[in-house]
Amino acid sequence: ATSTMGGDSFSSGAFNDPKHVVSGPGLERTIYSSSIGAAAGIFYGGCAAAWFPDPVESVGKFGGASGRTSFRALGQTVLRPAMWFSFAAGAFTATECAMEAARNETKDVWNTLAAGMVGGAVVGLTNGRPQVVAATAIATGIFMVALDLTGSKTVFDEKALDHKRMGLLPETHKESAALSALKSQYPQHKNL
C-alpha cells in the first residue's frame, strides 16, 4: 500500500515513487527549482557553519567582540551558498525552458546540454576564473546529458530492487536443499 502525498502539479502522487517530474509553465518551474536550490544551499551553509567549533566571525570597520559568532557573518556563511545554489538551479531550469520554447522540443538532449552548460557556468562563477567557468560549464553539460540519456536510476533490475526493498519474507524459514545437505554432513553445526 502506498500513501499519497499532496495532489499538486509538482508531486508524482505516491510516496515511494522515485519519479519526480516537474511540469508546468517555465516561470513556475524556474521558481520551483530556484526554491529547491535555495533550500539545499541553506542546508549546505548551515553544515559549513557548524563544521568547525570556531566562532563564525567577520572583520568589521569598527572591530567587534573577538571570539563570538556575529549574526552578520553567520548570515553570510549560510546565505551565500543558498544564493549560488539557487542561481545555478534557476539558470539551468530557465535555460531548459527557453530552449524548449525556442526549439519546440521537450525532453531533448540538446536542451539538457545547453541548460547544463549554463548551470555549470554559474557554478564556475563562484571561482571567478574564465578557465574554471568554461571547464565547469562543459563538464556539467556533459554530465547532465549522460544523466538524461541513462536516466536517474542507479540499478539495472528494478523489479529485483523493488522485491529486495518491499518484498515479504515467509512466516517460517524454509531451508534450501543445499543447506540441508550441509547440515546433515556437518551435524555439529546444525543449529547455526
C-alpha positions as CSV (number, residue, x, y, z in Angstrom):
1,A,0.0,0.0,0.0
2,T,1.3,3.4,-0.9
3,S,0.3,6.6,0.8
4,T,-0.4,9.5,-1.4
5,M,1.1,12.9,-0.9
6,G,-0.4,16.2,-1.9
7,G,-2.0,16.4,-5.3
8,D,-0.2,19.5,-6.7
9,S,1.4,19.6,-10.1
10,F,4.9,19.1,-8.8
11,S,4.1,15.8,-6.9
12,S,4.1,12.4,-8.6
13,G,1.5,11.3,-6.1
14,A,2.8,8.2,-4.5
15,F,5.2,8.4,-1.5
16,N,7.6,5.6,-2.8
17,D,7.5,6.7,-6.4
18,P,11.0,7.9,-7.4
19,K,9.8,9.7,-10.5
20,H,9.6,13.4,-9.7
21,V,8.6,15.2,-12.9
22,V,8.1,18.9,-12.6
23,S,5.8,20.2,-15.3
24,G,4.1,23.5,-16.0
25,P,5.0,26.9,-17.3
26,G,8.6,27.8,-17.5
27,L,8.4,30.6,-14.8
28,E,6.7,28.2,-12.4
29,R,9.4,25.6,-13.0
30,T,12.2,28.1,-12.6
31,I,10.8,29.5,-9.3
32,Y,10.3,26.0,-8.0
33,S,13.9,24.8,-8.9
34,S,15.3,28.1,-7.5
35,S,13.5,27.5,-4.3
36,I,14.8,23.9,-4.0
37,G,18.3,25.2,-4.8
38,A,18.0,27.8,-2.1
39,A,16.8,25.2,0.4
40,A,19.8,23.0,-0.5
41,G,22.1,26.0,-0.2
42,I,20.8,26.9,3.3
43,F,21.4,23.3,4.4
44,Y,24.9,23.3,2.9
45,G,25.7,26.7,4.5
46,G,24.3,25.5,7.9
47,C,26.6,22.5,7.7
48,A,29.5,24.6,6.7
49,A,28.9,27.0,9.6
50,A,28.6,24.2,12.1
51,W,31.5,22.1,10.8
52,F,34.3,23.8,12.9
53,P,33.9,24.6,16.5
54,D,35.4,28.1,16.0
55,P,33.1,31.0,16.0
56,V,32.0,32.5,12.7
57,E,33.4,36.0,12.6
58,S,33.6,38.8,10.1
59,V,36.0,41.7,10.2
60,G,34.1,44.9,10.5
61,K,35.2,48.5,10.2
62,F,34.8,49.2,13.8
63,G,36.2,46.0,15.2
64,G,33.9,44.0,17.4
65,A,34.0,41.3,20.1
66,S,36.5,38.7,19.0
67,G,35.8,35.1,19.7
68,R,32.0,35.5,19.3
69,T,29.8,34.5,16.4
70,S,28.3,37.5,14.7
71,F,24.9,37.3,13.2
72,R,26.1,39.0,10.0
73,A,29.0,36.5,9.5
74,L,26.6,33.6,10.1
75,G,24.2,35.0,7.6
76,Q,26.9,35.4,5.0
77,T,28.1,31.8,5.7
78,V,24.6,30.4,5.3
79,L,23.1,32.6,2.7
80,R,25.9,32.8,0.2
81,P,25.7,29.1,-0.7
82,A,21.9,29.5,-0.8
83,M,22.2,32.3,-3.4
84,W,24.6,30.3,-5.6
85,F,22.7,27.1,-5.4
86,S,19.5,29.0,-6.2
87,F,21.2,30.8,-9.2
88,A,22.6,27.6,-10.6
89,A,19.3,25.7,-10.3
90,G,17.3,28.7,-11.7
91,A,19.7,29.2,-14.6
92,F,19.5,25.5,-15.5
93,T,15.7,25.5,-15.5
94,A,15.3,28.8,-17.2
95,T,17.7,27.8,-20.0
96,E,16.0,24.5,-20.4
97,C,12.6,26.1,-20.6
98,A,13.8,28.7,-23.0
99,M,15.4,26.0,-25.2
100,E,12.1,24.0,-25.1
101,A,10.2,27.1,-26.2
102,A,12.6,28.2,-28.9
103,R,13.1,24.7,-30.4
104,N,9.5,23.4,-29.6
105,E,11.1,20.2,-28.4
106,T,10.7,18.8,-24.9
107,K,12.8,16.0,-23.3
108,D,15.6,16.7,-25.8
109,V,19.3,16.1,-25.1
110,W,20.3,19.4,-26.7
111,N,18.1,21.3,-24.3
112,T,19.8,19.5,-21.4
113,L,23.3,20.2,-22.8
114,A,22.7,23.9,-23.1
115,A,21.0,24.1,-19.7
116,G,23.7,22.0,-18.1
117,M,26.4,24.3,-19.5
118,V,24.6,27.4,-18.3
119,G,24.1,25.9,-14.8
120,G,27.7,24.8,-14.8
121,A,28.9,28.2,-15.8
122,V,27.1,29.7,-12.8
123,V,28.8,27.1,-10.5
124,G,32.1,28.0,-12.1
125,L,31.5,31.7,-11.5
126,T,32.0,31.1,-7.8
127,N,35.7,30.8,-8.6
128,G,35.8,33.8,-11.0
129,R,38.4,32.4,-13.4
130,P,37.3,32.1,-17.0
131,Q,39.1,28.8,-17.5
132,V,37.2,27.3,-14.5
133,V,33.9,28.7,-15.7
134,A,34.4,27.1,-19.2
135,A,35.6,23.8,-17.8
136,T,32.8,23.6,-15.3
137,A,30.2,24.5,-17.9
138,I,31.5,21.8,-20.3
139,A,31.8,19.1,-17.6
140,T,28.3,19.9,-16.2
141,G,26.7,19.9,-19.6
142,I,28.2,16.5,-20.5
143,F,27.2,15.1,-17.1
144,M,23.7,16.3,-17.4
145,V,23.4,14.8,-20.9
146,A,24.7,11.5,-19.6
147,L,22.2,11.6,-16.8
148,D,19.4,12.5,-19.2
149,L,20.3,9.6,-21.5
150,T,20.8,7.0,-18.9
151,G,18.1,8.1,-16.5
152,S,18.2,8.8,-12.8
153,K,18.1,5.1,-11.9
154,T,21.2,3.6,-10.4
155,V,20.2,-0.1,-10.8
156,F,19.5,-2.3,-13.8
157,D,16.9,-4.7,-12.5
158,E,14.3,-2.5,-10.8
159,K,12.0,-5.5,-10.1
160,A,14.7,-7.2,-8.1
161,L,15.4,-4.0,-6.2
162,D,11.7,-3.5,-5.5
163,H,11.4,-7.0,-4.2
164,K,14.5,-6.5,-2.1
165,R,13.1,-3.3,-0.6
166,M,9.4,-4.2,-0.3
167,G,9.3,-8.0,-0.6
168,L,7.8,-10.0,2.2
169,L,9.6,-12.8,4.0
170,P,7.7,-16.1,4.7
171,E,6.3,-16.7,8.1
172,T,8.6,-19.7,8.7
173,H,12.1,-20.0,7.2
174,K,12.5,-22.8,4.6
175,E,15.9,-24.2,4.1
176,S,17.3,-25.0,0.7
177,A,18.3,-28.5,-0.3
178,A,22.0,-27.4,-0.3
179,L,21.8,-26.1,3.2
180,S,20.0,-29.2,4.5
181,A,22.7,-31.4,2.9
182,L,25.5,-29.3,4.5
183,K,23.8,-29.6,7.9
184,S,23.5,-33.4,7.6
185,Q,27.1,-33.6,6.5
186,Y,28.3,-31.5,9.5
187,P,25.9,-32.3,12.4
188,Q,28.0,-30.3,14.9
189,H,26.9,-27.1,13.1
190,K,23.2,-27.9,12.6
191,N,22.0,-25.2,14.9
192,L,23.7,-22.3,13.1
